[in-house]
């Protein structure tokens, strides 16, 4: 009787260990598999060509990724440029100025933004942002375009990364000990001076981490951007040009036209690049967060 | 002993939400003396101290009624300039909290905020205040190191220098030695004794022996009420209230 229970106990334990180990390994398996599948194209073309050439014409055997890499960077940077100031001000308000009631009531709706399916953001972008750019914003700059462009992608993405950046920033500012604010206020600093010189300085690594986390979400976001950014495989030259991002490239083309030689491998390489970049972003932000926790304790 | 008054508290009530932390306190704090607030934990000592520089404003749902007159001006008046009130008072908290910057910048922080820009002038202020708080000799060669590298005792003296740099009239200490080792504590006490000819000092402490060593005037608070106050000798040697006597003899804490 006893032996049986001991065996069950052991079996359960090792089963769980195996499952845990598997999910931990999954990451590495995926990286490796993507690399493995992108090897055919890497064997035929030099990496510098793949990353830096601007011509994407798979049927002619030309696989320049630069339009997609540039498109992704453009859209991501526009999103971050819009999101960072707005998020920072929101976080400062929530953390330093708002009373507990406003804080309690405004946090859940902001966090909920993170849970909205990205296709819904895409639809919203189609219905609101694209026409807004077409009819209002672009004409201001003397441009007459369809509205499907870098800026549209950037705006939609900015809103999608709001919750990440705000949540982490508010949390990080919360780590700053109250007494250090008191120390600054006690010598006669105003609240804004205290925020500028003390709270932000103390929370800076955490805020950087928040922004990098936002970046990594923006970088990999697929659906919403695919719906509003235009998807033209050309180097975007301004905010009003259409952009084609790496995730959109993969989502739009995988499973189609795979009879073209090397196409499959090229898309795998795109996924590989995407995964590696997002991984790096995540590691960086993790490092910053660990550092700030240590520094404040 | 004759006392001239510096802070005059009239019918002060402080509420945190529905909890009343201070009950109808009226007392006068003497000028250029060390006033010590004693009482068991949770009796409202810190609340009283933080009412003086309006740091209680930072709490949610706090409400204060009554008057606190400093140099004749009611600082609880909603029209009072909080920044000016706080500038008049240096604060030492329970644990030293240096600002996240260099030793030099910690001391220069207040003067800079109030508009002192000149490098020379700031250098002078920093040196003078660090000497005043007996830290200069230990840090003069590393003024631009982060303040966090100092020992806790040094940090507390740095916080004192930071507070003094805005030329306050009053020094508030909220159990300022509770995180320090005996040696550092003694230096702070010594400092207070030296500074009292120029500053009005108000110190909260739960260490009775410390109160006896430094106090000129004593306030005894119990459950938010001011039970007794008077010159230190009278309170310690001949308390009029039974509660005070019990507290001083150590039978309540």
Coordinates of C-alpha atoms in Angstrom, one line a residue:
Chain A
X1 CA 0.0 0.0 0.0
X2 CA 2.6 2.3 1.1
X3 CA 4.9 1.4 -1.8
X4 CA 2.2 2.2 -4.3
X5 CA 1.6 5.6 -2.8
X6 CA 5.3 6.4 -2.9
X7 CA 5.5 5.4 -6.5
X8 CA 2.5 7.6 -7.4
X9 CA 4.1 10.4 -5.6
X10 CA 7.4 10.0 -7.5
X11 CA 5.6 9.6 -10.8
X12 CA 3.6 12.7 -10.3
X13 CA 6.7 14.6 -9.4
X14 CA 8.7 13.5 -12.3
X15 CA 5.8 14.0 -14.7
X16 CA 5.5 17.6 -13.6
X17 CA 9.2 18.1 -13.8
X18 CA 9.2 16.8 -17.3
X19 CA 6.4 19.1 -18.4
X20 CA 8.1 22.1 -16.7
X21 CA 11.3 21.3 -18.4
X22 CA 9.6 21.0 -21.7
X23 CA 8.0 24.4 -21.5
X24 CA 11.3 25.9 -20.4
X25 CA 13.0 24.2 -23.4
X26 CA 10.3 25.3 -25.8
X27 CA 11.9 28.6 -26.4
X28 CA 15.2 27.1 -27.4
X29 CA 13.5 24.5 -29.5
X30 CA 11.7 27.2 -31.4
X31 CA 14.8 29.3 -31.9
X32 CA 16.7 26.3 -33.2
X33 CA 13.9 25.1 -35.5
X34 CA 13.5 28.5 -37.1
X35 CA 17.2 28.7 -37.6
X36 CA 17.3 25.2 -39.0
X37 CA 14.5 25.9 -41.5
X38 CA 16.1 29.2 -42.6
X39 CA 19.4 27.5 -43.3
X40 CA 18.7 26.9 -47.1
X41 CA 18.5 30.6 -47.8
X42 CA 21.3 31.5 -45.5
X43 CA 23.5 28.9 -47.4
X44 CA 22.7 30.5 -50.8
X45 CA 22.7 34.2 -49.9
X46 CA 25.1 36.2 -47.7
X47 CA 23.4 37.6 -44.6
X48 CA 24.4 41.2 -45.4
X49 CA 22.6 40.9 -48.7
X50 CA 19.5 39.5 -47.1
X51 CA 19.4 42.2 -44.4
X52 CA 20.4 45.2 -46.5
X53 CA 19.0 44.7 -50.0
X54 CA 15.9 46.6 -50.9
X55 CA 14.4 44.4 -53.6
X56 CA 11.9 41.8 -52.6
X57 CA 10.9 39.7 -55.6
X58 CA 10.8 36.1 -54.6
X59 CA 9.7 34.9 -58.1
X60 CA 12.9 36.3 -59.4
X61 CA 14.9 34.8 -56.5
X62 CA 15.5 38.2 -54.9
X63 CA 15.0 38.3 -51.2
X64 CA 16.0 41.7 -49.8
X65 CA 14.6 42.1 -46.3
X66 CA 15.4 45.7 -45.8
X67 CA 11.9 47.0 -46.7
X68 CA 10.4 44.9 -44.0
X69 CA 13.0 45.6 -41.4
X70 CA 12.8 49.3 -42.2
X71 CA 9.0 49.1 -42.2
X72 CA 9.0 47.4 -38.8
X73 CA 11.4 49.9 -37.3
X74 CA 9.5 52.9 -38.7
X75 CA 6.2 51.7 -37.3
X76 CA 7.7 50.7 -34.0
X77 CA 9.5 54.0 -33.6
X78 CA 6.5 56.1 -34.5
X79 CA 4.5 54.1 -32.0
X80 CA 7.0 54.6 -29.2
X81 CA 7.5 58.3 -30.0
X82 CA 3.7 58.8 -29.6
X83 CA 3.4 56.4 -26.6
X84 CA 6.3 57.4 -24.4
X85 CA 5.4 61.0 -23.6
X86 CA 1.8 60.2 -23.1
X87 CA 2.4 57.2 -21.0
X88 CA 5.0 58.9 -18.9
X89 CA 2.7 61.8 -18.1
X90 CA -0.2 59.4 -17.3
X91 CA 2.1 57.3 -15.1
X92 CA 3.4 60.4 -13.3
X93 CA -0.2 61.6 -12.7
X94 CA -1.4 58.2 -11.5
X95 CA 1.6 57.6 -9.3
X96 CA 2.2 61.1 -7.8
X97 CA -0.8 63.2 -8.1
X98 CA -4.0 61.1 -8.3
X99 CA -5.8 60.3 -5.1
X100 CA -6.2 56.6 -4.3
X101 CA -9.7 56.6 -5.6
X102 CA -8.8 57.9 -9.1
X103 CA -5.9 55.5 -9.1
X104 CA -8.0 52.5 -8.2
X105 CA -10.7 53.4 -10.8
X106 CA -8.4 54.2 -13.7
X107 CA -6.0 51.3 -13.5
X108 CA -8.4 48.5 -14.5
X109 CA -9.6 50.2 -17.8
X110 CA -6.0 50.9 -18.8
X111 CA -4.9 47.3 -18.0
X112 CA -7.9 46.1 -19.9
X113 CA -6.6 47.7 -23.1
X114 CA -4.0 45.0 -23.0
X115 CA -6.6 42.3 -23.2
X116 CA -8.4 43.6 -26.3
X117 CA -7.8 41.3 -29.3
X118 CA -5.4 42.9 -31.7
X119 CA -7.8 42.4 -34.6
X120 CA -10.2 44.7 -32.9
X121 CA -7.6 47.4 -32.8
X122 CA -7.1 46.7 -36.5
X123 CA -10.7 47.3 -37.2
X124 CA -10.8 50.4 -35.1
X125 CA -7.7 51.6 -37.0
X126 CA -9.4 51.0 -40.3
X127 CA -12.6 52.8 -39.3
X128 CA -11.1 55.7 -37.4
X129 CA -7.3 56.2 -37.8
X130 CA -7.0 55.5 -41.6
X131 CA -9.7 58.0 -42.6
X132 CA -8.5 60.5 -40.1
X133 CA -5.0 60.5 -41.7
X134 CA -6.4 60.5 -45.2
X135 CA -8.8 63.4 -44.6
X136 CA -7.3 65.4 -41.9
X137 CA -3.7 64.8 -41.0
X138 CA -2.0 64.1 -44.4
X139 CA -3.6 67.1 -46.2
X140 CA -2.1 69.3 -43.5
X141 CA 1.3 68.2 -44.8
X142 CA 0.2 68.6 -48.4
X143 CA -0.1 64.8 -49.0
X144 CA -3.0 63.1 -50.6
X145 CA -2.9 59.4 -49.8
X146 CA -5.0 56.4 -48.9
X147 CA -4.3 56.7 -45.2
X148 CA -2.7 53.3 -45.0
X149 CA 0.7 54.2 -43.9
X150 CA 3.4 54.2 -41.2
X151 CA 1.6 56.8 -39.1
X152 CA -1.6 54.7 -39.1
X153 CA 0.3 51.7 -37.9
X154 CA 2.2 53.8 -35.4
X155 CA -0.9 55.3 -33.8
X156 CA -2.7 52.0 -33.5
X157 CA 0.4 50.4 -32.0
X158 CA 1.0 53.3 -29.6
X159 CA -2.4 52.6 -28.1
X160 CA -1.7 48.9 -27.9
X161 CA 1.5 49.5 -25.9
X162 CA -0.1 52.1 -23.6
X163 CA -1.1 49.5 -20.9
X164 CA 2.3 47.8 -20.9
X165 CA 4.3 51.0 -20.4
X166 CA 1.9 52.7 -18.0
X167 CA 1.5 49.6 -15.9
X168 CA 5.2 49.0 -15.5
X169 CA 6.0 52.7 -15.0
X170 CA 3.4 53.2 -12.3
X171 CA 4.7 50.0 -10.5
X172 CA 8.3 51.2 -10.7
X173 CA 7.4 54.7 -9.4
X174 CA 5.6 52.9 -6.6
X175 CA 8.9 51.3 -5.5
X176 CA 10.3 54.7 -4.8
X177 CA 10.1 55.1 -1.0
X178 CA 7.7 57.8 0.2
X179 CA 10.3 59.2 2.6
X180 CA 12.5 60.2 -0.3
X181 CA 9.7 62.3 -1.7
X182 CA 9.2 63.7 1.8
X183 CA 12.9 64.5 2.0
X184 CA 12.6 66.6 -1.2
X185 CA 9.4 68.3 -0.3
X186 CA 10.7 69.0 3.2
X187 CA 13.4 71.4 1.8
X188 CA 10.7 73.2 0.0
X189 CA 10.6 71.6 -3.4
X190 CA 7.3 71.6 -5.2
X191 CA 5.7 68.4 -6.2
X192 CA 6.8 68.7 -9.9
X193 CA 10.4 69.4 -8.8
X194 CA 10.3 66.4 -6.6
X195 CA 9.0 64.3 -9.5
X196 CA 11.5 65.6 -12.0
X197 CA 14.6 65.5 -9.8
X198 CA 14.0 62.6 -7.4
X199 CA 11.2 60.2 -8.4
X200 CA 12.0 60.0 -12.1
X201 CA 15.7 59.8 -11.5
X202 CA 15.2 57.0 -9.0
X203 CA 12.7 55.2 -11.3
X204 CA 14.6 55.8 -14.6
X205 CA 15.9 52.2 -15.1
X206 CA 12.4 50.9 -14.6
X207 CA 10.9 53.3 -17.0
X208 CA 13.5 52.4 -19.6
X209 CA 12.5 48.8 -19.0
X210 CA 8.9 49.7 -19.4
X211 CA 9.6 51.4 -22.7
X212 CA 11.7 48.5 -24.0
X213 CA 8.9 46.1 -23.1
X214 CA 6.5 48.3 -25.0
X215 CA 8.9 48.3 -27.9
X216 CA 9.1 44.5 -28.0
X217 CA 5.4 44.2 -28.0
X218 CA 5.1 46.8 -30.8
X219 CA 7.9 45.1 -32.8
X220 CA 6.1 41.8 -32.9
X221 CA 2.6 43.0 -33.2
X222 CA 1.0 41.5 -36.3
X223 CA -2.7 41.8 -37.0
X224 CA -3.5 45.4 -36.2
X225 CA -0.5 46.8 -38.2
X226 CA -1.1 44.5 -41.1
X227 CA -4.6 45.9 -41.4
X228 CA -3.7 49.6 -41.4
X229 CA -0.1 50.0 -42.6
X230 CA -0.6 49.4 -46.3
X231 CA 1.7 46.4 -46.9
X232 CA 3.8 47.6 -49.8
X233 CA 7.2 46.0 -50.0
X234 CA 9.1 49.3 -50.5
X235 CA 11.3 51.3 -48.3
X236 CA 9.1 53.8 -46.5
X237 CA 10.6 57.3 -46.8
X238 CA 8.2 59.2 -44.6
X239 CA 5.4 58.7 -42.1
X240 CA 2.9 58.9 -44.9
X241 CA 4.3 56.1 -46.9
X242 CA 2.9 52.6 -46.6
X243 CA 5.0 50.1 -44.7
X244 CA 5.2 46.3 -44.7
X245 CA 6.3 44.9 -41.3
X246 CA 8.1 41.6 -40.7
X247 CA 5.2 40.0 -38.8
X248 CA 2.8 41.1 -41.6
X249 CA 5.0 39.6 -44.2
X250 CA 5.0 36.3 -42.5
X251 CA 1.2 36.3 -41.7
X252 CA 0.3 37.4 -45.2
X253 CA 2.4 35.0 -47.2
X254 CA 3.0 31.8 -45.2
X255 CA 1.1 29.0 -46.8
X256 CA 0.8 30.7 -50.1
X257 CA 3.2 30.7 -53.0
X258 CA 5.4 28.2 -51.2
X259 CA 6.1 26.6 -54.5
X260 CA 8.6 29.4 -55.2
X261 CA 12.0 28.1 -54.3
X262 CA 13.4 29.4 -51.1
X263 CA 10.3 31.4 -50.2
X264 CA 9.5 29.1 -47.3
X265 CA 13.0 29.4 -46.0
X266 CA 13.0 33.2 -46.4
X267 CA 9.8 33.5 -44.3
X268 CA 11.4 31.3 -41.7
X269 CA 14.4 33.6 -41.6
X270 CA 12.0 36.5 -41.1
X271 CA 10.5 34.7 -38.1
X272 CA 13.9 34.0 -36.8
X273 CA 15.0 37.6 -37.0
X274 CA 11.7 38.7 -35.3
X275 CA 12.1 36.2 -32.5
X276 CA 15.7 37.1 -31.8
X277 CA 15.0 40.8 -31.7
X278 CA 12.0 40.5 -29.4
X279 CA 14.0 38.2 -27.2
X280 CA 16.8 40.7 -26.9
X281 CA 14.4 43.5 -26.0
X282 CA 12.9 41.3 -23.3
X283 CA 16.3 40.4 -21.9
X284 CA 17.3 44.1 -21.8
X285 CA 14.2 45.1 -20.0
X286 CA 14.4 42.3 -17.5
X287 CA 18.0 43.3 -16.7
X288 CA 16.9 46.9 -16.0
X289 CA 14.1 45.8 -13.8
X290 CA 16.3 43.5 -11.8
X291 CA 18.8 46.3 -11.4
X292 CA 16.2 48.8 -10.2
X293 CA 14.8 46.4 -7.6
X294 CA 18.2 45.8 -6.3
X295 CA 19.2 49.5 -6.2
X296 CA 16.0 50.5 -4.4
X297 CA 16.4 47.8 -1.7
Chain B
X1 CA 13.2 79.0 32.8
X2 CA 11.6 81.6 30.6
X3 CA 10.4 80.5 27.2
X4 CA 9.8 82.5 24.1
X5 CA 7.5 80.7 21.7
X6 CA 8.1 79.8 18.1
X7 CA 5.3 77.4 17.2
X8 CA 1.9 77.8 18.6
X9 CA -0.6 75.0 18.2
X10 CA -4.2 75.8 18.9
X11 CA -7.0 73.2 19.1
X12 CA -5.4 71.0 16.5
X13 CA -7.4 67.9 15.4
X14 CA -6.1 65.6 12.7
X15 CA -8.2 62.8 11.2
X16 CA -7.2 60.0 8.9
X17 CA -10.5 59.2 7.3
X18 CA -12.6 58.4 10.3
X19 CA -9.8 57.8 12.7
X20 CA -8.8 60.8 14.8
X21 CA -5.1 60.8 15.2
X22 CA -4.7 64.0 17.2
X23 CA -7.4 65.3 19.7
X24 CA -7.6 69.0 20.3
X25 CA -4.0 69.7 20.9
X26 CA -3.0 73.1 22.1
X27 CA 0.6 73.8 23.0
X28 CA 3.4 76.2 22.5
X29 CA 6.8 75.1 21.3
X30 CA 9.6 77.3 22.7
X31 CA 12.1 79.2 20.5
X32 CA 15.7 78.0 20.3
X33 CA 15.2 75.1 22.6
X34 CA 15.0 71.4 22.1
X35 CA 11.4 70.2 22.5
X36 CA 11.0 66.5 22.7
X37 CA 7.7 64.7 21.9
X38 CA 7.4 61.4 23.8
X39 CA 4.7 58.8 24.0
X40 CA 4.0 55.2 23.1
X41 CA 4.0 54.2 19.5
X42 CA 0.8 55.1 17.6
X43 CA 0.1 58.0 20.0
X44 CA 0.3 60.6 17.2
X45 CA 3.9 61.9 17.8
X46 CA 4.9 61.7 14.2
X47 CA 1.5 63.1 13.0
X48 CA 2.0 66.1 15.2
X49 CA 5.5 66.6 13.9
X50 CA 4.5 66.2 10.3
X51 CA 1.7 68.7 10.8
X52 CA 4.3 71.3 11.4
X53 CA 5.6 71.1 7.9
X54 CA 2.4 69.9 6.3
X55 CA 3.8 66.6 5.3
X56 CA 0.6 65.1 6.5
X57 CA -0.9 66.5 3.3
X58 CA 0.7 63.6 1.5
X59 CA -1.6 61.1 3.1
X60 CA -4.9 60.2 1.6
X61 CA -8.1 61.4 3.3
X62 CA -6.3 63.5 5.9
X63 CA -8.1 66.4 7.5
X64 CA -6.7 68.9 10.0
X65 CA -8.6 71.5 11.9
X66 CA -7.4 74.2 14.3
X67 CA -4.4 76.4 13.9
X68 CA -0.6 76.1 13.9
X69 CA 1.0 79.5 14.1
X70 CA 4.6 79.7 13.1
X71 CA 6.0 83.3 13.4
X72 CA 2.4 84.3 13.7
X73 CA 1.3 82.8 10.4
X74 CA -1.3 80.0 10.4
X75 CA 0.3 77.3 8.3
X76 CA -2.9 75.2 8.2
X77 CA -4.6 78.1 6.3
X78 CA -5.4 76.7 2.8
X79 CA -3.9 79.9 1.4
X80 CA -0.5 79.4 3.2
X81 CA 2.4 78.7 0.8
X82 CA 3.4 75.2 1.6
X83 CA 6.7 75.5 -0.1
X84 CA 7.7 78.5 2.2
X85 CA 6.5 76.7 5.3
X86 CA 8.6 73.6 4.5
X87 CA 11.6 75.7 3.7
X88 CA 11.5 77.1 7.2
X89 CA 11.9 73.6 8.6
X90 CA 14.6 71.0 8.1
X91 CA 13.4 67.4 8.5
X92 CA 15.3 64.4 9.7
X93 CA 13.4 61.2 9.2
X94 CA 13.6 57.8 11.0
X95 CA 15.9 56.4 8.4
X96 CA 18.2 58.6 6.4
X97 CA 17.0 59.0 2.8
X98 CA 19.6 60.6 0.7
X99 CA 18.4 61.8 -2.6
X100 CA 19.6 59.7 -5.6
X101 CA 22.5 62.0 -6.4
X102 CA 25.9 62.9 -5.2
X103 CA 26.8 64.1 -1.7
X104 CA 27.4 67.6 -3.1
X105 CA 24.1 67.7 -5.0
X106 CA 22.2 66.5 -1.9
X107 CA 23.3 69.5 0.0
X108 CA 22.9 71.9 -3.0
X109 CA 19.5 70.5 -3.8
X110 CA 17.5 72.9 -1.6
X111 CA 19.4 76.1 -2.5
X112 CA 19.3 75.2 -6.2
X113 CA 15.5 74.7 -6.0
X114 CA 15.2 78.1 -4.4
X115 CA 17.2 79.7 -7.1
X116 CA 20.9 79.8 -6.0
X117 CA 22.8 79.1 -9.2
X118 CA 26.4 80.3 -8.8
X119 CA 29.0 77.5 -8.5
X120 CA 31.0 79.4 -6.0
X121 CA 28.1 80.3 -3.8
X122 CA 26.9 76.7 -3.9
X123 CA 30.4 75.4 -3.1
X124 CA 30.4 77.7 0.0
X125 CA 27.0 76.6 1.1
X126 CA 27.9 72.9 0.7
X127 CA 31.1 73.3 2.7
X128 CA 29.5 75.4 5.4
X129 CA 26.6 73.0 5.9
X130 CA 28.7 69.9 5.8
X131 CA 30.9 71.4 8.5
X132 CA 27.9 72.4 10.5
X133 CA 26.7 68.8 10.5
X134 CA 30.3 67.5 11.2
X135 CA 30.5 65.6 7.9
X136 CA 33.0 67.7 6.0
X137 CA 36.2 66.1 7.1
X138 CA 34.9 62.6 6.2
X139 CA 33.6 63.5 2.7
X140 CA 35.5 66.5 1.4
X141 CA 37.6 64.4 -1.0
X142 CA 34.6 62.6 -2.5
X143 CA 31.9 65.2 -2.7
X144 CA 30.8 63.9 -6.1
X145 CA 30.4 60.3 -5.0
X146 CA 26.8 59.0 -4.8
X147 CA 25.4 59.7 -1.4
X148 CA 24.2 56.2 -1.1
X149 CA 27.8 55.1 -0.6
X150 CA 28.0 56.7 2.8
X151 CA 27.4 54.8 6.0
X152 CA 23.9 55.2 7.6
X153 CA 25.3 57.4 10.3
X154 CA 27.0 59.6 7.7
X155 CA 23.8 59.6 5.6
X156 CA 21.8 61.0 8.5
X157 CA 24.3 63.8 9.0
X158 CA 24.1 64.5 5.3
X159 CA 20.3 64.7 5.6
X160 CA 20.8 67.2 8.4
X161 CA 23.1 69.3 6.1
X162 CA 20.6 69.1 3.3
X163 CA 17.9 70.4 5.6
X164 CA 20.1 73.1 7.0
X165 CA 21.1 74.3 3.6
X166 CA 17.8 76.1 3.0
X167 CA 18.4 78.1 6.2
X168 CA 15.5 76.9 8.2
X169 CA 14.5 78.2 11.6
X170 CA 13.3 74.9 12.8
X171 CA 14.7 71.4 12.8
X172 CA 12.2 68.6 13.0
X173 CA 13.5 65.1 13.9
X174 CA 11.2 62.1 13.6
X175 CA 13.0 59.5 15.7
X176 CA 16.2 60.6 13.9
X177 CA 18.5 58.1 15.6
X178 CA 16.3 55.0 15.5
X179 CA 18.2 53.5 12.5
X180 CA 21.7 54.5 13.8
X181 CA 24.3 52.7 15.9
X182 CA 25.0 54.1 19.4
X183 CA 28.0 56.1 18.3
X184 CA 26.2 57.8 15.4
X185 CA 23.2 58.4 17.6
X186 CA 25.4 60.2 20.0
X187 CA 26.8 62.4 17.4
X188 CA 23.4 63.4 16.2
X189 CA 22.3 64.2 19.8
X190 CA 25.5 66.2 20.3
X191 CA 24.8 68.1 17.1
X192 CA 21.3 69.0 18.3
X193 CA 22.7 70.3 21.6
X194 CA 25.2 72.5 19.6
X195 CA 22.6 73.7 17.1
X196 CA 19.9 74.8 19.6
X197 CA 21.3 78.3 20.1
X198 CA 20.4 79.0 16.5
X199 CA 17.5 76.7 15.7
X200 CA 14.3 75.6 17.3
X201 CA 14.5 71.9 17.5
X202 CA 11.5 69.5 17.8
X203 CA 12.3 65.8 18.1
X204 CA 10.1 62.8 18.3
X205 CA 11.6 59.9 20.2
X206 CA 10.5 56.7 21.9
X207 CA 13.8 56.5 23.7
X208 CA 13.3 58.0 27.2
X209 CA 16.9 58.3 28.0
X210 CA 17.5 60.2 24.9
X211 CA 14.7 62.6 25.8
X212 CA 16.3 63.1 29.2
X213 CA 19.7 63.8 27.7
X214 CA 18.6 66.4 25.2
X215 CA 15.2 67.9 26.1
X216 CA 14.6 71.4 27.4
X217 CA 10.8 71.0 27.0
X218 CA 8.7 67.9 26.8
X219 CA 5.3 67.0 25.3
X220 CA 3.8 63.7 26.4
X221 CA 1.2 62.3 24.0
X222 CA -1.0 59.4 24.7
X223 CA -3.7 58.0 22.3
X224 CA -3.7 61.3 20.3
X225 CA -4.1 63.5 23.4
X226 CA -1.6 65.8 24.9
X227 CA -1.5 64.6 28.4
X228 CA 1.2 66.9 29.8
X229 CA 3.8 69.3 28.7
X230 CA 6.3 71.5 30.4
X231 CA 10.0 72.1 31.0
X232 CA 12.0 68.8 30.9
X233 CA 13.0 68.8 34.5
X234 CA 9.4 69.2 35.8
X235 CA 8.1 66.5 33.5
X236 CA 10.8 63.9 34.3
X237 CA 11.2 64.7 38.0
X238 CA 7.8 65.7 39.0
X239 CA 5.0 64.7 36.5
X240 CA 1.6 65.9 37.5
X241 CA -0.4 63.3 35.6
X242 CA -0.6 59.7 36.6
X243 CA -0.2 58.5 32.9
X244 CA 3.0 60.6 32.5
X245 CA 4.4 59.1 35.7
X246 CA 3.6 55.6 34.5
X247 CA 5.1 56.1 31.1
X248 CA 8.3 57.6 32.5
X249 CA 8.6 54.8 35.0
X250 CA 8.2 52.4 32.1
X251 CA 5.0 50.7 33.2
X252 CA 3.3 51.7 30.0
X253 CA 4.9 51.7 26.6

